[in-house]
XYZ file of N, CA, C and O in Angstrom:
604
model
N -17.023 -0.970 -40.042
C -18.355 -2.044 -39.506
C -18.558 -1.729 -37.808
O -17.786 -2.061 -36.802
N -19.838 -2.198 -37.610
C -20.139 -1.846 -36.079
C -20.417 -3.129 -35.703
O -21.252 -3.618 -36.608
N -19.789 -3.584 -34.428
C -20.522 -4.811 -33.552
C -21.938 -4.502 -32.833
O -21.823 -3.273 -32.343
N -22.733 -5.053 -32.747
C -23.946 -4.568 -31.748
C -22.626 -5.243 -30.231
O -22.362 -5.870 -29.550
N -23.261 -4.130 -29.390
C -22.937 -3.920 -28.425
C -24.418 -3.752 -26.855
O -25.241 -2.969 -26.828
N -24.082 -4.856 -25.943
C -25.319 -4.581 -24.854
C -24.905 -3.718 -24.182
O -23.782 -3.185 -23.580
N -25.956 -2.669 -23.947
C -25.781 -1.899 -22.980
C -25.189 -2.260 -21.612
O -24.907 -1.449 -20.883
N -25.265 -3.333 -21.134
C -25.273 -3.746 -19.681
C -23.940 -4.170 -19.528
O -23.138 -4.307 -18.732
N -22.900 -4.209 -20.850
C -21.530 -4.684 -20.782
C -20.472 -3.101 -21.043
O -21.220 -2.439 -21.515
N -19.824 -3.461 -20.291
C -18.802 -2.308 -20.263
C -17.718 -2.980 -21.007
O -16.394 -1.593 -21.515
N -17.323 -3.744 -22.023
C -16.132 -4.005 -22.425
C -16.136 -3.769 -24.165
O -17.276 -3.772 -24.666
N -14.792 -3.145 -24.730
C -15.248 -2.690 -25.881
C -14.866 -3.911 -26.633
O -14.950 -5.003 -26.723
N -16.031 -3.516 -27.934
C -16.072 -4.943 -28.882
C -15.011 -5.111 -29.424
O -14.550 -5.987 -29.991
N -13.882 -4.532 -29.648
C -12.698 -4.379 -30.241
C -11.972 -5.911 -29.649
O -11.190 -6.541 -30.031
N -12.112 -5.756 -27.873
C -11.505 -7.094 -27.653
C -12.392 -8.168 -27.398
O -11.924 -9.428 -26.725
N -13.795 -8.098 -27.473
C -14.579 -9.406 -27.134
C -14.318 -10.696 -27.935
O -13.746 -11.593 -27.407
N -13.710 -10.352 -29.482
C -13.264 -12.220 -29.984
C -11.924 -12.575 -29.726
O -11.797 -13.871 -28.724
N -11.248 -11.716 -28.563
C -9.444 -11.905 -27.960
C -10.508 -12.390 -26.622
O -9.551 -13.180 -26.080
N -10.698 -11.489 -25.905
C -11.321 -12.215 -24.582
C -12.444 -13.299 -24.526
O -12.274 -13.694 -23.419
N -13.182 -13.165 -25.196
C -14.281 -14.284 -24.999
C -13.922 -15.655 -24.552
O -14.544 -16.745 -23.770
N -12.399 -16.065 -24.886
C -12.200 -17.660 -25.016
C -11.000 -17.738 -23.794
O -10.658 -18.255 -23.309
N -10.821 -16.387 -23.075
C -9.673 -15.940 -22.274
C -10.673 -15.494 -20.731
O -9.892 -16.343 -19.973
N -11.348 -14.865 -20.825
C -11.310 -14.289 -19.701
C -13.606 -14.074 -19.722
O -13.603 -13.502 -21.059
N -13.531 -14.050 -18.118
C -15.330 -13.851 -18.712
C -15.598 -13.058 -16.662
O -15.142 -13.532 -16.526
N -16.323 -12.331 -17.150
C -16.977 -11.589 -15.718
C -17.738 -12.016 -15.390
O -18.891 -11.837 -16.189
N -18.540 -12.365 -14.516
C -19.546 -12.961 -14.122
C -19.961 -12.659 -12.580
O -19.538 -12.352 -11.545
N -21.331 -11.366 -12.525
C -21.391 -10.661 -11.122
C -22.850 -11.600 -10.736
O -23.771 -11.484 -11.990
N -23.162 -11.695 -9.781
C -24.749 -12.295 -9.551
C -25.630 -11.423 -9.409
O -25.423 -10.188 -8.708
N -26.691 -11.370 -10.424
C -27.473 -10.299 -10.507
C -28.309 -10.064 -9.509
O -29.333 -8.840 -9.272
N -28.577 -10.994 -8.346
C -29.660 -11.321 -7.490
C -28.970 -10.004 -6.586
O -29.569 -9.548 -5.567
N -27.635 -9.888 -6.181
C -26.936 -8.893 -5.405
C -27.174 -7.676 -5.798
O -26.856 -6.800 -6.443
N -28.198 -7.163 -4.668
C -28.495 -5.466 -4.558
C -26.781 -4.718 -4.228
O -26.877 -3.446 -4.808
N -26.288 -5.279 -3.432
C -25.109 -4.792 -2.763
C -23.929 -5.442 -3.852
O -24.185 -6.359 -3.929
N -23.226 -4.632 -4.126
C -21.860 -5.182 -4.768
C -20.488 -5.699 -4.131
O -19.359 -5.110 -3.791
N -21.242 -6.261 -3.278
C -19.886 -7.161 -2.440
C -19.329 -8.049 -3.244
O -18.261 -8.615 -2.554
N -19.917 -9.019 -3.948
C -19.142 -10.245 -4.749
C -19.268 -9.640 -6.018
O -19.892 -9.688 -6.770
N -17.962 -10.561 -6.382
C -17.585 -10.412 -8.086
C -16.625 -11.501 -8.400
O -16.214 -12.280 -7.500
N -17.307 -12.228 -9.744
C -16.351 -13.486 -9.776
C -15.748 -13.083 -11.041
O -16.264 -12.786 -12.138
N -14.491 -13.652 -11.805
C -14.049 -13.690 -12.635
C -13.224 -15.044 -13.106
O -12.787 -15.887 -12.227
N -13.565 -15.206 -14.386
C -13.060 -16.724 -14.655
C -11.905 -16.575 -15.737
O -12.278 -15.825 -17.076
N -11.226 -17.144 -15.660
C -9.812 -16.901 -16.430
C -9.722 -18.483 -17.274
O -9.382 -19.237 -16.040
N -9.512 -18.279 -18.316
C -9.160 -19.685 -19.067
C -7.823 -19.558 -19.838
O -8.349 -18.604 -20.531
N -7.239 -20.669 -20.191
C -6.424 -20.355 -21.121
C -4.724 -20.869 -20.547
O -4.739 -21.305 -19.303
N -3.590 -20.361 -21.468
C -2.393 -20.623 -20.510
C -1.975 -20.138 -19.489
O -2.595 -18.934 -19.169
N -1.324 -20.760 -18.538
C -1.385 -19.965 -17.080
C -0.884 -18.771 -17.411
O -1.127 -17.547 -16.631
N 0.374 -18.071 -17.606
C 0.905 -17.168 -18.135
C 0.014 -16.123 -19.010
O 0.265 -14.644 -17.979
N -0.884 -16.269 -19.378
C -1.487 -15.332 -20.208
C -2.957 -14.777 -19.251
O -3.091 -13.829 -19.429
N -3.092 -15.658 -18.690
C -4.376 -16.035 -17.536
C -3.504 -14.652 -16.397
O -4.426 -14.135 -15.972
N -2.029 -14.916 -16.138
C -1.720 -13.673 -15.156
C -1.326 -12.833 -15.527
O -1.668 -12.034 -14.520
N -0.640 -12.495 -17.093
C -1.103 -11.547 -17.354
C -2.093 -10.701 -17.193
O -2.076 -9.456 -17.139
N -3.175 -11.470 -17.494
C -4.764 -10.419 -17.365
C -4.937 -9.965 -16.274
O -5.815 -8.908 -15.730
N -4.519 -10.995 -14.886
C -4.992 -10.951 -13.687
C -4.025 -9.886 -13.182
O -4.502 -9.313 -11.805
N -2.686 -9.535 -13.484
C -1.903 -8.664 -12.834
C -2.675 -7.029 -12.453
O -2.510 -6.465 -11.889
N -3.064 -6.445 -13.951
C -3.685 -5.302 -14.037
C -4.500 -4.968 -12.788
O -4.943 -3.793 -11.860
N -5.418 -6.576 -12.661
C -6.418 -6.046 -11.400
C -5.889 -5.885 -10.242
O -6.235 -5.041 -9.334
N -5.049 -7.283 -9.913
C -4.762 -7.259 -8.638
C -3.672 -6.004 -8.374
O -3.858 -5.599 -6.891
N -3.075 -5.285 -9.439
C -2.336 -4.204 -9.154
C -3.373 -2.882 -8.892
O -2.421 -2.052 -7.982
N -4.267 -2.367 -9.472
C -5.283 -1.854 -9.658
C -5.779 -1.666 -7.502
O -5.582 -0.748 -7.042
N -6.342 -3.417 -7.355
C -6.732 -3.268 -5.497
C -5.733 -3.053 -4.998
O -5.934 -2.637 -4.014
N -4.306 -3.583 -5.180
C -3.190 -3.093 -4.332
C -2.869 -1.794 -4.193
O -2.242 -1.136 -2.864
N -3.202 -0.878 -5.117
C -2.867 0.669 -4.827
C -4.279 1.351 -4.653
O -4.700 2.610 -4.630
N -5.200 0.759 -4.252
C -6.646 1.543 -3.760
C -6.277 2.424 -2.434
O -5.723 2.205 -1.639
N -6.835 3.521 -2.804
C -7.289 4.384 -1.717
C -7.600 3.995 -0.371
O -8.922 4.784 -0.137
N -7.526 3.302 0.625
C -8.043 2.478 1.221
C -7.168 2.254 2.456
O -6.078 1.670 1.985
N -7.224 2.015 3.360
C -6.086 1.747 4.590
C -6.167 0.508 4.936
O -5.100 -0.159 5.337
N -7.235 -0.454 4.768
C -7.194 -1.686 4.364
C -6.208 -2.619 3.792
O -5.991 -2.109 2.566
N -6.346 -3.535 3.819
C -5.749 -4.835 2.891
C -5.594 -5.028 2.185
O -7.334 -5.121 1.807
N -5.408 -5.791 1.276
C -5.863 -6.843 -0.201
C -5.371 -7.918 0.513
O -4.117 -8.080 0.940
N -6.329 -8.883 0.656
C -6.303 -9.673 0.699
C -5.994 -11.548 -0.225
O -7.413 -11.131 -0.650
N -5.251 -12.036 -0.221
C -5.426 -13.261 -1.518
C -5.371 -14.803 -0.452
O -4.385 -14.688 0.509
N -6.188 -14.856 -0.880
C -6.773 -16.507 0.190
C -6.498 -17.651 -1.084
O -6.977 -17.851 -1.979
N -4.895 -18.144 -0.189
C -4.707 -19.534 -1.120
C -4.699 -19.162 -2.159
O -5.297 -19.954 -3.116
N -3.677 -18.652 -2.526
C -3.410 -17.829 -4.301
C -2.831 -19.172 -4.945
O -2.094 -19.889 -4.284
N -2.896 -19.470 -6.156
C -2.019 -20.755 -6.640
C -0.809 -20.235 -6.730
O 0.066 -19.051 -6.508
N 0.120 -21.594 -7.183
C 1.598 -21.552 -6.311
C 2.128 -20.383 -7.328
O 3.520 -19.932 -7.235
N 1.478 -20.023 -8.261
C 2.337 -19.357 -9.519
C 2.436 -18.058 -9.218
O 3.238 -17.335 -9.727
N 1.525 -17.602 -8.267
C 1.557 -16.026 -7.823
C 2.540 -15.897 -6.582
O 2.227 -15.629 -5.214
N 3.986 -16.186 -6.676
C 4.864 -15.658 -5.909
C 5.091 -14.025 -5.620
O 4.778 -13.386 -6.258
N 6.093 -14.057 -4.860
C 6.281 -12.893 -4.285
C 7.097 -12.298 -5.300
O 6.895 -11.242 -5.586
N 8.152 -13.264 -5.749
C 8.781 -12.768 -6.992
C 7.854 -12.111 -8.636
O 7.745 -10.946 -8.952
N 6.854 -12.698 -8.857
C 5.580 -12.645 -9.767
C 4.217 -11.139 -9.088
O 5.041 -10.507 -9.958
N 4.647 -11.066 -8.124
C 3.847 -9.684 -7.322
C 4.471 -8.860 -7.292
O 4.104 -7.632 -8.032
N 5.919 -8.608 -7.256
C 7.028 -7.767 -7.336
C 7.014 -7.678 -8.964
O 6.909 -6.042 -9.231
N 7.123 -8.293 -9.770
C 7.516 -7.772 -11.304
C 6.565 -7.398 -11.822
O 6.237 -6.498 -12.788
N 4.843 -7.766 -11.300
C 3.904 -7.390 -11.978
C 3.493 -5.790 -11.293
O 2.199 -5.527 -11.647
N 4.706 -5.493 -10.306
C 4.139 -3.931 -9.724
C 3.383 -3.929 -8.608
O 2.551 -2.684 -8.531
N 2.616 -4.899 -8.234
C 1.889 -4.908 -7.066
C 2.540 -3.869 -5.958
O 3.687 -4.410 -5.789
N 1.645 -3.119 -4.987
C 2.201 -3.098 -4.081
C 2.460 -3.591 -2.954
O 1.272 -4.262 -2.060
N 3.071 -4.431 -2.364
C 3.102 -5.717 -1.660
C 3.241 -5.314 0.007
O 2.716 -6.177 0.332
N 3.556 -4.115 0.107
C 3.067 -3.215 1.498
C 1.434 -3.363 1.910
O 1.264 -3.120 2.871
N 1.173 -3.342 1.208
C -0.667 -3.571 1.359
C -1.679 -4.824 1.013
O -3.009 -4.808 0.633
N -0.826 -6.207 0.848
C -1.107 -7.012 0.531
C -0.507 -8.276 1.033
O 0.222 -8.502 2.040
N -1.685 -9.174 2.026
C -1.253 -10.246 2.961
C -1.816 -11.388 1.798
O -3.008 -11.362 1.021
N -1.203 -12.442 2.581
C -1.156 -13.647 1.456
C -1.443 -14.383 2.857
O -0.448 -14.893 3.786
N -2.541 -15.597 2.455
C -2.626 -16.283 4.049
C -3.434 -17.514 3.308
O -4.068 -17.487 2.161
N -2.876 -18.299 3.686
C -2.986 -19.551 3.511
C -3.733 -20.722 4.678
O -3.458 -20.123 6.020
N -4.702 -21.674 4.388
C -5.866 -21.743 5.462
C -5.082 -22.970 6.285
O -3.744 -23.624 5.631
N -4.997 -23.080 7.741
C -4.176 -24.018 8.634
C -4.858 -24.991 7.892
O -5.760 -25.582 7.283
N -4.426 -26.359 8.885
C -4.926 -27.877 7.913
C -6.426 -27.768 8.565
O -6.860 -29.304 7.584
N -6.875 -27.245 9.501
C -8.288 -28.166 10.038
C -9.825 -26.529 9.315
O -10.530 -27.018 9.769
N -8.546 -25.852 8.471
C -9.653 -24.989 7.854
C -10.022 -25.098 6.334
O -8.674 -25.214 5.690
N -10.785 -24.485 5.713
C -11.198 -24.769 3.866
C -10.720 -23.131 3.754
O -10.535 -21.878 4.750
N -10.441 -23.134 2.480
C -9.970 -21.661 1.842
C -11.324 -20.814 1.843
O -11.648 -19.675 2.363
N -12.407 -21.476 1.845
C -13.819 -20.502 2.040
C -13.890 -20.066 3.597
O -14.393 -19.355 4.063
N -13.549 -20.835 4.287
C -13.942 -20.162 6.060
C -12.546 -19.389 6.091
O -12.934 -18.349 6.787
N -11.703 -19.900 5.604
C -10.731 -18.264 6.079
C -11.041 -17.130 5.211
O -11.037 -16.462 5.695
N -11.625 -17.246 4.191
C -11.940 -16.097 3.388
C -13.123 -15.351 3.823
O -13.716 -14.538 3.832
N -14.055 -16.448 4.593
C -15.391 -15.704 5.095
C -14.987 -15.116 6.756
O -15.245 -14.171 6.642
N -13.662 -15.682 7.225
C -13.338 -14.993 8.479
C -12.437 -13.364 7.907
O -12.873 -12.627 8.933
N -11.990 -13.661 6.762
C -11.224 -12.189 6.539
C -12.250 -11.395 6.284
O -11.893 -9.594 6.095
N -13.269 -11.843 5.577
C -14.391 -10.716 5.208
C -15.075 -10.057 6.059
O -15.112 -9.037 6.430
N -15.084 -11.207 7.229
C -16.098 -10.247 8.206
C -15.402 -9.736 9.012
O -16.103 -8.419 9.587
N -14.003 -9.877 9.662
C -12.904 -9.062 10.446
C -13.160 -7.470 9.743
O -12.946 -6.489 10.606
N -13.480 -7.503 8.378
C -13.357 -5.862 8.109
C -11.906 -5.177 7.644
O -12.369 -4.201 7.683
N -11.081 -5.995 7.828
C -9.477 -5.199 7.994
C -9.213 -5.188 6.303
O -8.114 -4.575 6.423
N -9.701 -5.788 5.495
C -9.114 -5.879 4.098
C -10.337 -5.096 3.161
O -11.547 -5.429 3.463
N -10.158 -4.426 2.747
C -11.058 -3.885 1.405
C -11.644 -4.678 0.242
O -12.838 -4.704 0.021
N -10.494 -5.945 -0.017
C -11.033 -6.973 -0.908
C -10.036 -8.103 -0.287
O -8.916 -7.863 -0.311
N -11.255 -9.232 -0.663
C -10.168 -10.413 -0.499
C -10.873 -11.184 -1.757
O -11.818 -11.555 -2.059
N -9.900 -11.902 -1.904
C -9.483 -12.173 -3.531
C -9.671 -13.751 -2.928
O -8.689 -14.014 -2.179
N -9.999 -14.242 -3.501
C -9.713 -16.188 -3.480
C -10.178 -16.575 -4.581
O -10.530 -16.416 -5.526
N -9.522 -17.976 -4.780
C -9.407 -19.009 -6.041
C -10.672 -20.144 -5.451
O -9.369 -21.233 -5.274
N -11.784 -20.188 -5.340
C -12.486 -21.433 -5.362
C -13.036 -21.647 -6.640
O -13.764 -20.854 -7.371
N -12.649 -23.188 -7.074
C -13.144 -23.689 -7.891
C -13.868 -24.979 -7.963
O -12.608 -25.699 -7.593
N -15.014 -25.665 -7.943
C -16.037 -24.638 -8.638
C -16.714 -24.082 -7.158
O -16.356 -24.303 -6.358
N -17.435 -22.734 -7.360
C -17.969 -21.943 -6.231
C -19.058 -21.977 -6.362
O -20.020 -21.499 -7.106
N -19.741 -23.197 -5.603
C -21.222 -23.402 -5.637
C -22.211 -22.007 -5.216
O -21.615 -21.251 -4.255
N -23.351 -22.127 -5.201
C -24.343 -21.001 -5.201
C -24.138 -20.697 -3.424
O -24.071 -19.260 -2.919
N -24.271 -21.487 -3.070
C -24.618 -21.623 -1.826
C -23.317 -21.049 -1.094
O -23.100 -19.840 0.016
N -21.735 -21.107 -1.722
C -20.816 -19.948 -0.860
C -21.029 -19.092 -1.382
O -20.184 -18.132 -0.388
N -20.943 -18.918 -2.693
C -21.292 -17.735 -3.085
C -21.954 -16.827 -2.192
O -21.658 -15.450 -1.625
N -23.051 -16.879 -1.578
C -23.940 -16.368 -0.856
C -23.310 -16.070 0.717
O -23.639 -15.143 1.264
N -22.730 -17.097 0.920
C -21.721 -16.952 2.113
C -20.398 -15.915 2.238
O -20.336 -15.293 3.110
N -19.853 -16.010 1.423
C -19.072 -14.979 0.912
C -19.736 -13.388 0.772
O -19.102 -12.784 1.645
N -20.806 -13.057 0.456
C -21.446 -12.141 0.028
C -21.673 -11.377 1.096
O -21.941 -10.240 1.622
N -22.735 -12.663 2.344
C -23.042 -12.241 4.043
C -21.586 -11.624 4.488
O -21.741 -10.907 5.226
N -20.468 -12.301 4.241
C -19.112 -12.110 4.971
C -18.948 -10.946 4.725
O -18.511 -10.007 5.731
N -18.943 -10.647 3.105
C -18.515 -8.826 3.036
C -18.948 -8.138 3.222
O -18.627 -6.811 3.725
N -20.659 -8.523 3.525
C -21.825 -7.160 3.880
C -21.442 -6.779 5.705
O -21.031 -5.680 5.713
N -20.936 -8.365 6.095
C -20.658 -7.673 7.469
C -19.414 -6.982 7.476
O -19.338 -6.217 8.677
N -18.105 -7.259 7.034
C -16.993 -6.534 7.113
C -16.878 -5.342 5.881
O -15.833 -4.579 6.275
N -17.947 -5.175 5.564
C -17.743 -3.701 4.339
C -17.009 -3.796 3.633
O -15.715 -2.961 3.280
N -16.831 -5.134 3.244
C -15.769 -5.316 2.290
C -16.495 -5.829 1.032
O -16.866 -5.612 0.507
N -15.542 -6.360 -0.134
C -15.553 -6.791 -1.365
C -14.688 -8.229 -1.283
O -14.040 -8.448 -1.011
N -16.038 -8.845 -2.117
C -15.080 -10.269 -2.180
C -14.663 -10.363 -3.522
O -15.664 -10.642 -4.084
N -13.462 -11.407 -4.174
C -13.676 -11.523 -5.745
C -13.017 -12.497 -5.621
O -12.185 -12.548 -5.318
N -13.585 -13.624 -6.428
C -13.172 -15.218 -6.580
C -12.888 -14.826 -7.770
O -13.498 -14.680 -8.927
N -11.937 -15.556 -7.921
C -10.927 -16.063 -8.968
C -11.274 -17.338 -9.913
O -10.616 -18.203 -9.099
N -11.764 -17.461 -10.694
C -11.376 -19.205 -11.435
C -10.734 -19.381 -12.293
O -11.077 -18.758 -13.620
N -9.925 -20.164 -12.304
C -8.673 -20.524 -13.073
C -8.973 -21.634 -13.517
O -9.635 -22.769 -12.925
N -9.081 -22.304 -14.961
C -9.367 -23.442 -15.664
C -10.919 -23.579 -15.972
O -10.792 -24.541 -17.093
């Protein structure tokens, strides 16, 4: 039995039914430069972390001298979780916004500096205007912005 598969999708049809209720990858089609991506994870927290681990592990091992920066990650992303998930913790910065700063502002600053190859944020919901601000900051710093929406 064959399942119809869109040519614009890279997902294997075998996993479509399983992942449809758990994960969705959304990219802004208007962006000509691949500076912004968004992943939406829904389901049990432990299951979402299991799906998130390989993505973050790959980014932490990226052949780039710059950092993988995590902006205001959820409390469940502890140092022990990072270690257990096999991430290269020597290449990761965990940043929390100061009291007078929002996670969006901190993500923009980290992107603009260009010291990170990828800046991961957990902003939910993410308005279209904020998405545009992250894209512009990523272009300035020649970086990638990845927003992870949980819930």
